[in-house]
Amino acid sequence: MSTEFCARCGRVEADGDHTRCAVLLASIDPPRFCADCGRRMVVQVTPAGWVANCSRHGERTSTSPSVD
Amino acid sequence: MTAVDTDILAVAREQVLERGEGLGQEQLLAVLLLGDDRLEELLQLAHEVRMRWCGPEVEVEGIVSLKTGGCPEDCHFCSQSGRFPSPVRSAWLDVPGLVRSARETRDTGATEFCIVAAVRGPDARLLSQVREGIKAIREDGNDIQIACSLGMLTQEQVDELVAMGVHRYNHNLETARSHFPNVVTTHTWEERWETLRMIRAAGMEVCCGGIIGMGESVEQRAEFAAQLAELGPDECTMNFLIPQPGTPYEQYEIVEGRDALRTVAAFRLAMPRPLLRFSGGRELTFGDLGTKQGMLGGINAIIVGNYLTNLGRPAAQDLEMLDDLKMPVKALNQSL
Ligand code: SF4
Ligand SMILES: [Zn+2]
Ligand SMILES: [Zn+2]
C-alpha cells in the first residue's frame, strides 16, 4: 500500500512530522484520511473494530488495514 | 468544625465511609487541593468507600455510535459537531451492524450495551432505527441490558424508550453549571437537567457524568461533583478530554495523571453508591498503570473495547486487569 498521505491528519506524509499522528493511530485514533489520496473517509467505529471508506479507494477495516 | 483544624480525609472517613454520606462542595475542594503526598491515602480511602458501599464487582459496558458526526450542537470538545472542521464524517450504522456490535459486546462478558447518537435530540427516523435495532438484538438471542444516549428528549420520547425496554439513559451534564456556557452555547445545562429529570421520573436508570480537562478550575471540578451528587445518578461516567483535531479544544493539554486520579477519588467521595465508570480518554490520561490505580481509587465500572469515534484497548486486556485485581465482572442476573 502506498502511504502518501497521513491517515490521521490527511497531510502529505513527506511533509512535516507525523510522529504524534503515528502514535495516536496506533492507540486511540482510527484512520480518518485515505492514505492513497488524502480524502476524508467515512469511518464507523464498532466495539471491536472499525471500517473506513474512501469514495475512490474503497473500504479498509481494522482487520485488514492495508487492503485497499 | 472547620477545614483548618480537621483533616479532610479523617472527616471523609467518618462521613463517607462510615455513614455513607457524600462530601459537599467545600469539602470536595479540600480533597482536590490535597498534595501529591496524600494521593495514595486518598485513593485508598476512595477504594474502601467503593468496596463498602458498592462491593467488589465491576460493571462492564460496550458502546457503539449509531449515528456519527454532523451534530448541529457546538459542544467544544466534540469531534462530532458539524460546526467544527473535524475530520469525522457523518455515518449511520445499519441494523445488522448494530446487532453485530451488541454481540461483540456480549461476547466480552459485558452486561450493558449503550446505543449512542450524535444529535441534539432524536427524530422519528432515529427512534425507529433504535426500535428495530433493539428488536433485532433480542431476536439474535442477546439478552444484554440496553442503554441509550440520544440527546435531549421530550416526554413522549422518554415514554417510547421505556416501552422499547431501554433500562438506562445516558445524558451528561458535561461540566459544572458555572462553566457550561463556555463549553456549549447551543443549549443549556438546565435543558440537560430537564431531560435527566424526565428519565428519572419515568423509572429509567440515570447515567450522567462529564468530561474533566475542559479548562474548568479546581473549584468548578468540586462544583461539578457536588452537582452530580445532587442529581444522584445510578451511574456517573468520567471522561478525560481527548483534544480532538479541528475542535476549539484541539490544543488543550491532556489532564495530568495524578490530577485525574485525585478527581476520580473526589467523585467517589462525593457519590459513595453509584457506579463510577471510566469512560473516554483514560488510555491517554492514565495509561495502563493509571487505569489500575483508578480501579483501586473509586472506579467500579468500565467501558471495554472501542468508543464512539476513538479506539480503546482490546477488551481482553481490561478483563485480564480485572482478573489480576480480583474484581469480579458483574453478571447479567445480578443486575436485573
Ligand atoms: S450534542 Fe453530543 S454529539 Fe452533539 S456536539 Fe454535543 S456532545 Fe457532540
Ligand atoms: Zn499526520
Ligand atoms: Zn482514497
Tab-separated table of C-alpha atoms in Angstrom, chain B residues 2-284:
chain	number	residue	atom	x	y	z
B	2	THR	CA	-13.502	23.872	60.105
B	3	ALA	CA	-11.341	22.547	57.357
B	4	VAL	CA	-8.332	24.154	59.018
B	5	ASP	CA	-8.371	22.175	62.221
B	6	THR	CA	-9.802	18.941	60.882
B	7	ASP	CA	-8.081	16.820	58.296
B	8	ILE	CA	-10.369	16.340	55.304
B	9	LEU	CA	-9.522	12.665	54.878
B	10	ALA	CA	-10.323	11.994	58.550
B	11	VAL	CA	-13.650	13.757	58.054
B	12	ALA	CA	-14.313	11.798	54.854
B	13	ARG	CA	-13.501	8.511	56.583
B	14	GLU	CA	-16.168	9.161	59.191
B	15	GLN	CA	-18.746	10.860	56.956
B	16	VAL	CA	-18.477	8.912	53.703
B	17	LEU	CA	-17.001	5.558	54.656
B	18	GLU	CA	-18.824	5.044	57.937
B	19	ARG	CA	-22.091	6.881	57.288
B	20	GLY	CA	-22.348	6.738	53.509
B	21	GLU	CA	-22.924	10.453	53.183
B	22	GLY	CA	-21.081	12.115	50.288
B	23	LEU	CA	-18.840	15.134	50.751
B	24	GLY	CA	-20.201	18.597	49.962
B	25	GLN	CA	-18.689	21.126	47.566
B	26	GLU	CA	-16.313	22.833	50.018
B	27	GLN	CA	-15.121	19.503	51.327
B	28	LEU	CA	-14.559	18.265	47.780
B	29	LEU	CA	-12.474	21.324	47.043
B	30	ALA	CA	-10.313	20.495	50.081
B	31	VAL	CA	-9.845	16.974	48.671
B	32	LEU	CA	-8.915	18.282	45.236
B	33	LEU	CA	-6.356	20.593	46.808
B	34	LEU	CA	-4.576	17.791	48.672
B	35	GLY	CA	-0.917	17.450	47.719
B	36	ASP	CA	0.600	14.537	45.859
B	37	ASP	CA	1.964	13.312	49.210
B	38	ARG	CA	-1.621	12.488	50.274
B	39	LEU	CA	-2.683	10.938	46.951
B	40	GLU	CA	-2.103	7.343	47.912
B	41	GLU	CA	-4.041	7.774	51.148
B	42	LEU	CA	-6.872	9.464	49.249
B	43	LEU	CA	-7.100	6.685	46.655
B	44	GLN	CA	-7.073	4.062	49.393
B	45	LEU	CA	-9.987	5.763	51.151
B	46	ALA	CA	-11.963	6.111	47.902
B	47	HIS	CA	-11.366	2.416	47.269
B	48	GLU	CA	-12.587	1.490	50.746
B	49	VAL	CA	-15.695	3.614	50.184
B	50	ARG	CA	-16.371	1.861	46.897
B	51	MET	CA	-15.862	-1.602	48.447
B	52	ARG	CA	-18.069	-0.774	51.422
B	53	TRP	CA	-20.974	0.848	49.542
B	54	CYS	CA	-20.785	-0.892	46.140
B	55	GLY	CA	-18.821	-4.092	46.641
B	56	PRO	CA	-16.039	-5.642	44.555
B	57	GLU	CA	-17.986	-6.210	41.297
B	58	VAL	CA	-17.189	-4.183	38.224
B	59	GLU	CA	-19.851	-3.380	35.648
B	60	VAL	CA	-18.579	-3.802	32.119
B	61	GLU	CA	-20.194	-1.993	29.214
B	62	GLY	CA	-19.722	-1.655	25.490
B	63	ILE	CA	-20.895	1.302	23.425
B	64	VAL	CA	-21.493	1.997	19.777
B	65	SER	CA	-22.256	5.019	17.683
B	66	LEU	CA	-25.478	4.513	15.731
B	67	LYS	CA	-25.309	7.917	14.094
B	68	THR	CA	-21.899	9.524	13.888
B	69	GLY	CA	-20.995	13.157	13.182
B	70	GLY	CA	-22.935	16.063	11.713
B	71	CYS	CA	-24.436	17.133	15.040
B	72	PRO	CA	-25.929	20.652	14.993
B	73	GLU	CA	-24.754	21.415	18.542
B	74	ASP	CA	-21.463	23.128	19.360
B	75	CYS	CA	-20.033	21.239	22.351
B	76	HIS	CA	-16.455	22.487	22.059
B	77	PHE	CA	-14.856	19.151	22.979
B	78	CYS	CA	-16.749	17.101	20.423
B	79	SER	CA	-15.386	15.735	17.158
B	80	GLN	CA	-18.963	15.020	16.039
B	81	SER	CA	-20.200	18.584	15.982
B	82	GLY	CA	-20.935	19.652	12.421
B	83	ARG	CA	-19.806	23.177	13.308
B	84	PHE	CA	-16.089	22.465	13.507
B	85	PRO	CA	-13.645	21.355	10.803
B	86	SER	CA	-13.263	17.925	12.392
B	87	PRO	CA	-12.172	15.012	10.195
B	88	VAL	CA	-15.125	12.942	11.452
B	89	ARG	CA	-17.666	12.455	8.644
B	90	SER	CA	-21.309	11.509	9.114
B	91	ALA	CA	-22.088	7.814	9.232
B	92	TRP	CA	-25.097	5.629	10.085
B	93	LEU	CA	-24.769	2.139	11.420
B	94	ASP	CA	-27.343	-0.234	9.926
B	95	VAL	CA	-29.366	-2.713	11.971
B	96	PRO	CA	-27.162	-5.757	11.153
B	97	GLY	CA	-24.141	-3.673	12.220
B	98	LEU	CA	-25.865	-2.815	15.469
B	99	VAL	CA	-26.681	-6.475	16.125
B	100	ARG	CA	-23.045	-7.438	15.452
B	101	SER	CA	-21.811	-4.708	17.793
B	102	ALA	CA	-24.135	-5.886	20.561
B	103	ARG	CA	-22.922	-9.449	20.050
B	104	GLU	CA	-19.246	-8.365	20.156
B	105	THR	CA	-20.034	-6.585	23.414
B	106	ARG	CA	-21.914	-9.515	24.950
B	107	ASP	CA	-19.048	-11.835	23.992
B	108	THR	CA	-16.715	-9.893	26.288
B	109	GLY	CA	-18.960	-10.707	29.260
B	110	ALA	CA	-20.305	-7.161	29.395
B	111	THR	CA	-23.822	-6.689	30.778
B	112	GLU	CA	-24.527	-3.278	29.249
B	113	PHE	CA	-24.701	-2.122	25.668
B	114	CYS	CA	-25.199	1.571	25.062
B	115	ILE	CA	-26.516	2.855	21.735
B	116	VAL	CA	-25.362	6.411	21.115
B	117	ALA	CA	-26.277	9.015	18.502
B	118	ALA	CA	-24.702	12.403	17.776
B	119	VAL	CA	-27.851	14.509	17.789
B	120	ARG	CA	-29.440	17.355	19.713
B	121	GLY	CA	-32.351	15.006	20.289
B	122	PRO	CA	-33.770	12.025	18.404
B	123	ASP	CA	-36.128	12.378	15.435
B	124	ALA	CA	-38.664	9.770	14.282
B	125	ARG	CA	-36.145	8.113	11.944
B	126	LEU	CA	-33.568	7.673	14.683
B	127	LEU	CA	-36.090	6.329	17.173
B	128	SER	CA	-37.397	3.827	14.664
B	129	GLN	CA	-33.817	2.684	13.947
B	130	VAL	CA	-33.315	2.201	17.694
B	131	ARG	CA	-36.598	0.292	17.985
B	132	GLU	CA	-35.729	-2.010	15.077
B	133	GLY	CA	-32.204	-2.411	16.406
B	134	ILE	CA	-33.327	-3.479	19.877
B	135	LYS	CA	-35.833	-5.905	18.385
B	136	ALA	CA	-33.128	-7.424	16.171
B	137	ILE	CA	-30.669	-7.692	19.082
B	138	ARG	CA	-33.262	-9.668	21.031
B	139	GLU	CA	-34.060	-11.851	18.005
B	140	ASP	CA	-30.346	-12.600	17.880
B	141	GLY	CA	-30.755	-14.216	21.300
B	142	ASN	CA	-28.768	-11.477	23.024
B	143	ASP	CA	-30.115	-10.614	26.483
B	144	ILE	CA	-27.626	-7.833	27.260
B	145	GLN	CA	-29.158	-4.810	29.002
B	146	ILE	CA	-29.657	-1.904	26.637
B	147	ALA	CA	-28.950	1.724	27.396
B	148	CYS	CA	-29.312	4.691	25.068
B	149	SER	CA	-27.746	8.106	24.687
B	150	LEU	CA	-29.695	10.092	22.116
B	151	GLY	CA	-29.549	13.651	23.398
B	152	MET	CA	-32.341	15.731	24.835
B	153	LEU	CA	-35.774	14.121	24.954
B	154	THR	CA	-39.421	15.069	25.049
B	155	GLN	CA	-41.757	13.292	27.448
B	156	GLU	CA	-43.214	11.227	24.551
B	157	GLN	CA	-39.740	10.094	23.557
B	158	VAL	CA	-38.936	9.143	27.142
B	159	ASP	CA	-42.102	7.044	27.223
B	160	GLU	CA	-41.215	5.427	23.887
B	161	LEU	CA	-37.785	4.411	25.129
B	162	VAL	CA	-39.296	2.888	28.263
B	163	ALA	CA	-41.695	0.923	26.043
B	164	MET	CA	-38.737	-0.357	23.981
B	165	GLY	CA	-37.195	-1.796	27.143
B	166	VAL	CA	-34.321	0.682	27.436
B	167	HIS	CA	-33.330	0.374	31.072
B	168	ARG	CA	-30.799	3.185	31.428
B	169	TYR	CA	-30.300	6.509	29.680
B	170	ASN	CA	-27.035	8.410	29.421
B	171	HIS	CA	-27.124	12.166	29.284
B	172	ASN	CA	-24.076	14.029	30.547
B	173	LEU	CA	-24.152	17.397	32.234
B	174	GLU	CA	-20.556	17.553	30.899
B	175	THR	CA	-19.169	20.122	33.351
B	176	ALA	CA	-20.023	22.429	36.245
B	177	ARG	CA	-23.077	24.574	35.713
B	178	SER	CA	-20.945	27.725	36.011
B	179	HIS	CA	-18.581	26.512	33.261
B	180	PHE	CA	-21.155	25.041	30.863
B	181	PRO	CA	-21.791	28.268	28.862
B	182	ASN	CA	-18.076	28.323	27.989
B	183	VAL	CA	-18.298	24.807	26.597
B	184	VAL	CA	-21.688	24.759	24.856
B	185	THR	CA	-23.704	27.680	23.521
B	186	THR	CA	-26.443	25.930	21.535
B	187	HIS	CA	-28.304	24.543	24.553
B	188	THR	CA	-28.204	24.987	28.297
B	189	TRP	CA	-27.219	22.965	31.329
B	190	GLU	CA	-30.795	23.394	32.549
B	191	GLU	CA	-32.188	21.803	29.375
B	192	ARG	CA	-29.960	18.802	30.021
B	193	TRP	CA	-31.083	18.682	33.643
B	194	GLU	CA	-34.735	18.634	32.489
B	195	THR	CA	-34.141	15.552	30.316
B	196	LEU	CA	-32.478	13.838	33.275
B	197	ARG	CA	-35.458	14.676	35.470
B	198	MET	CA	-37.883	13.087	32.976
B	199	ILE	CA	-35.755	9.946	32.676
B	200	ARG	CA	-35.701	9.515	36.429
B	201	ALA	CA	-39.447	10.146	36.728
B	202	ALA	CA	-40.137	7.510	34.060
B	203	GLY	CA	-38.273	4.899	36.085
B	204	MET	CA	-35.255	4.529	33.814
B	205	GLU	CA	-31.820	4.413	35.409
B	206	VAL	CA	-29.954	7.688	35.089
B	207	CYS	CA	-26.388	7.725	33.783
B	208	CYS	CA	-24.787	11.146	33.947
B	209	GLY	CA	-21.268	12.473	34.084
B	210	GLY	CA	-18.966	14.612	32.066
B	211	ILE	CA	-15.500	15.430	30.878
B	212	ILE	CA	-12.601	16.552	33.030
B	213	GLY	CA	-9.984	18.841	31.500
B	214	MET	CA	-12.065	21.379	29.593
B	215	GLY	CA	-10.493	24.452	31.206
B	216	GLU	CA	-12.575	24.223	34.383
B	217	SER	CA	-10.993	25.477	37.602
B	218	VAL	CA	-10.418	23.178	40.536
B	219	GLU	CA	-13.325	24.965	42.258
B	220	GLN	CA	-15.501	24.098	39.273
B	221	ARG	CA	-14.451	20.447	39.494
B	222	ALA	CA	-15.680	20.447	43.089
B	223	GLU	CA	-18.836	22.251	41.999
B	224	PHE	CA	-19.474	19.688	39.263
B	225	ALA	CA	-19.028	16.716	41.598
B	226	ALA	CA	-21.451	18.303	44.075
B	227	GLN	CA	-23.992	18.984	41.322
B	228	LEU	CA	-23.799	15.391	40.124
B	229	ALA	CA	-24.237	14.195	43.700
B	230	GLU	CA	-27.323	16.359	43.955
B	231	LEU	CA	-28.701	14.703	40.829
B	232	GLY	CA	-27.938	11.323	42.363
B	233	PRO	CA	-27.354	9.257	39.204
B	234	ASP	CA	-27.332	5.449	39.176
B	235	GLU	CA	-24.152	5.732	37.163
B	236	CYS	CA	-21.639	8.527	36.801
B	237	THR	CA	-19.420	8.419	33.771
B	238	MET	CA	-15.986	10.053	33.922
B	239	ASN	CA	-14.327	11.089	30.707
B	240	PHE	CA	-10.992	12.849	30.344
B	241	LEU	CA	-10.594	15.260	27.484
B	242	ILE	CA	-9.139	13.902	24.286
B	243	PRO	CA	-8.176	17.083	22.410
B	244	GLN	CA	-9.903	16.353	19.119
B	245	PRO	CA	-8.489	17.697	15.840
B	246	GLY	CA	-10.480	20.595	14.441
B	247	THR	CA	-12.366	21.360	17.662
B	248	PRO	CA	-11.860	24.502	19.754
B	249	TYR	CA	-10.136	22.305	22.362
B	250	GLU	CA	-7.671	20.798	19.914
B	251	GLN	CA	-4.713	22.429	21.681
B	252	TYR	CA	-5.805	21.680	25.255
B	253	GLU	CA	-3.459	19.702	27.432
B	254	ILE	CA	-4.278	16.155	28.448
B	255	VAL	CA	-5.180	16.028	32.160
B	256	GLU	CA	-2.146	15.078	34.200
B	257	GLY	CA	-2.364	11.560	35.654
B	258	ARG	CA	-2.202	12.408	39.365
B	259	ASP	CA	-4.702	15.213	38.938
B	260	ALA	CA	-7.019	12.827	37.170
B	261	LEU	CA	-6.679	10.233	39.945
B	262	ARG	CA	-7.404	12.889	42.579
B	263	THR	CA	-10.526	13.818	40.629
B	264	VAL	CA	-11.665	10.203	40.390
B	265	ALA	CA	-11.285	9.753	44.143
B	266	ALA	CA	-13.061	13.047	44.865
B	267	PHE	CA	-16.005	11.965	42.687
B	268	ARG	CA	-16.223	8.727	44.664
B	269	LEU	CA	-16.187	10.678	47.932
B	270	ALA	CA	-18.989	12.875	46.562
B	271	MET	CA	-21.034	9.826	45.488
B	272	PRO	CA	-20.391	6.699	47.545
B	273	ARG	CA	-23.066	4.488	45.944
B	274	PRO	CA	-23.426	4.909	42.166
B	275	LEU	CA	-21.437	3.141	39.518
B	276	LEU	CA	-18.430	5.302	38.715
B	277	ARG	CA	-17.362	4.492	35.201
B	278	PHE	CA	-14.043	5.025	33.481
B	279	SER	CA	-15.035	6.247	30.021
B	280	GLY	CA	-13.319	8.051	27.165
B	281	GLY	CA	-9.792	9.392	27.458
B	282	ARG	CA	-8.481	7.009	30.069
B	283	GLU	CA	-5.955	5.493	27.686
B	284	LEU	CA	-4.253	8.853	27.117
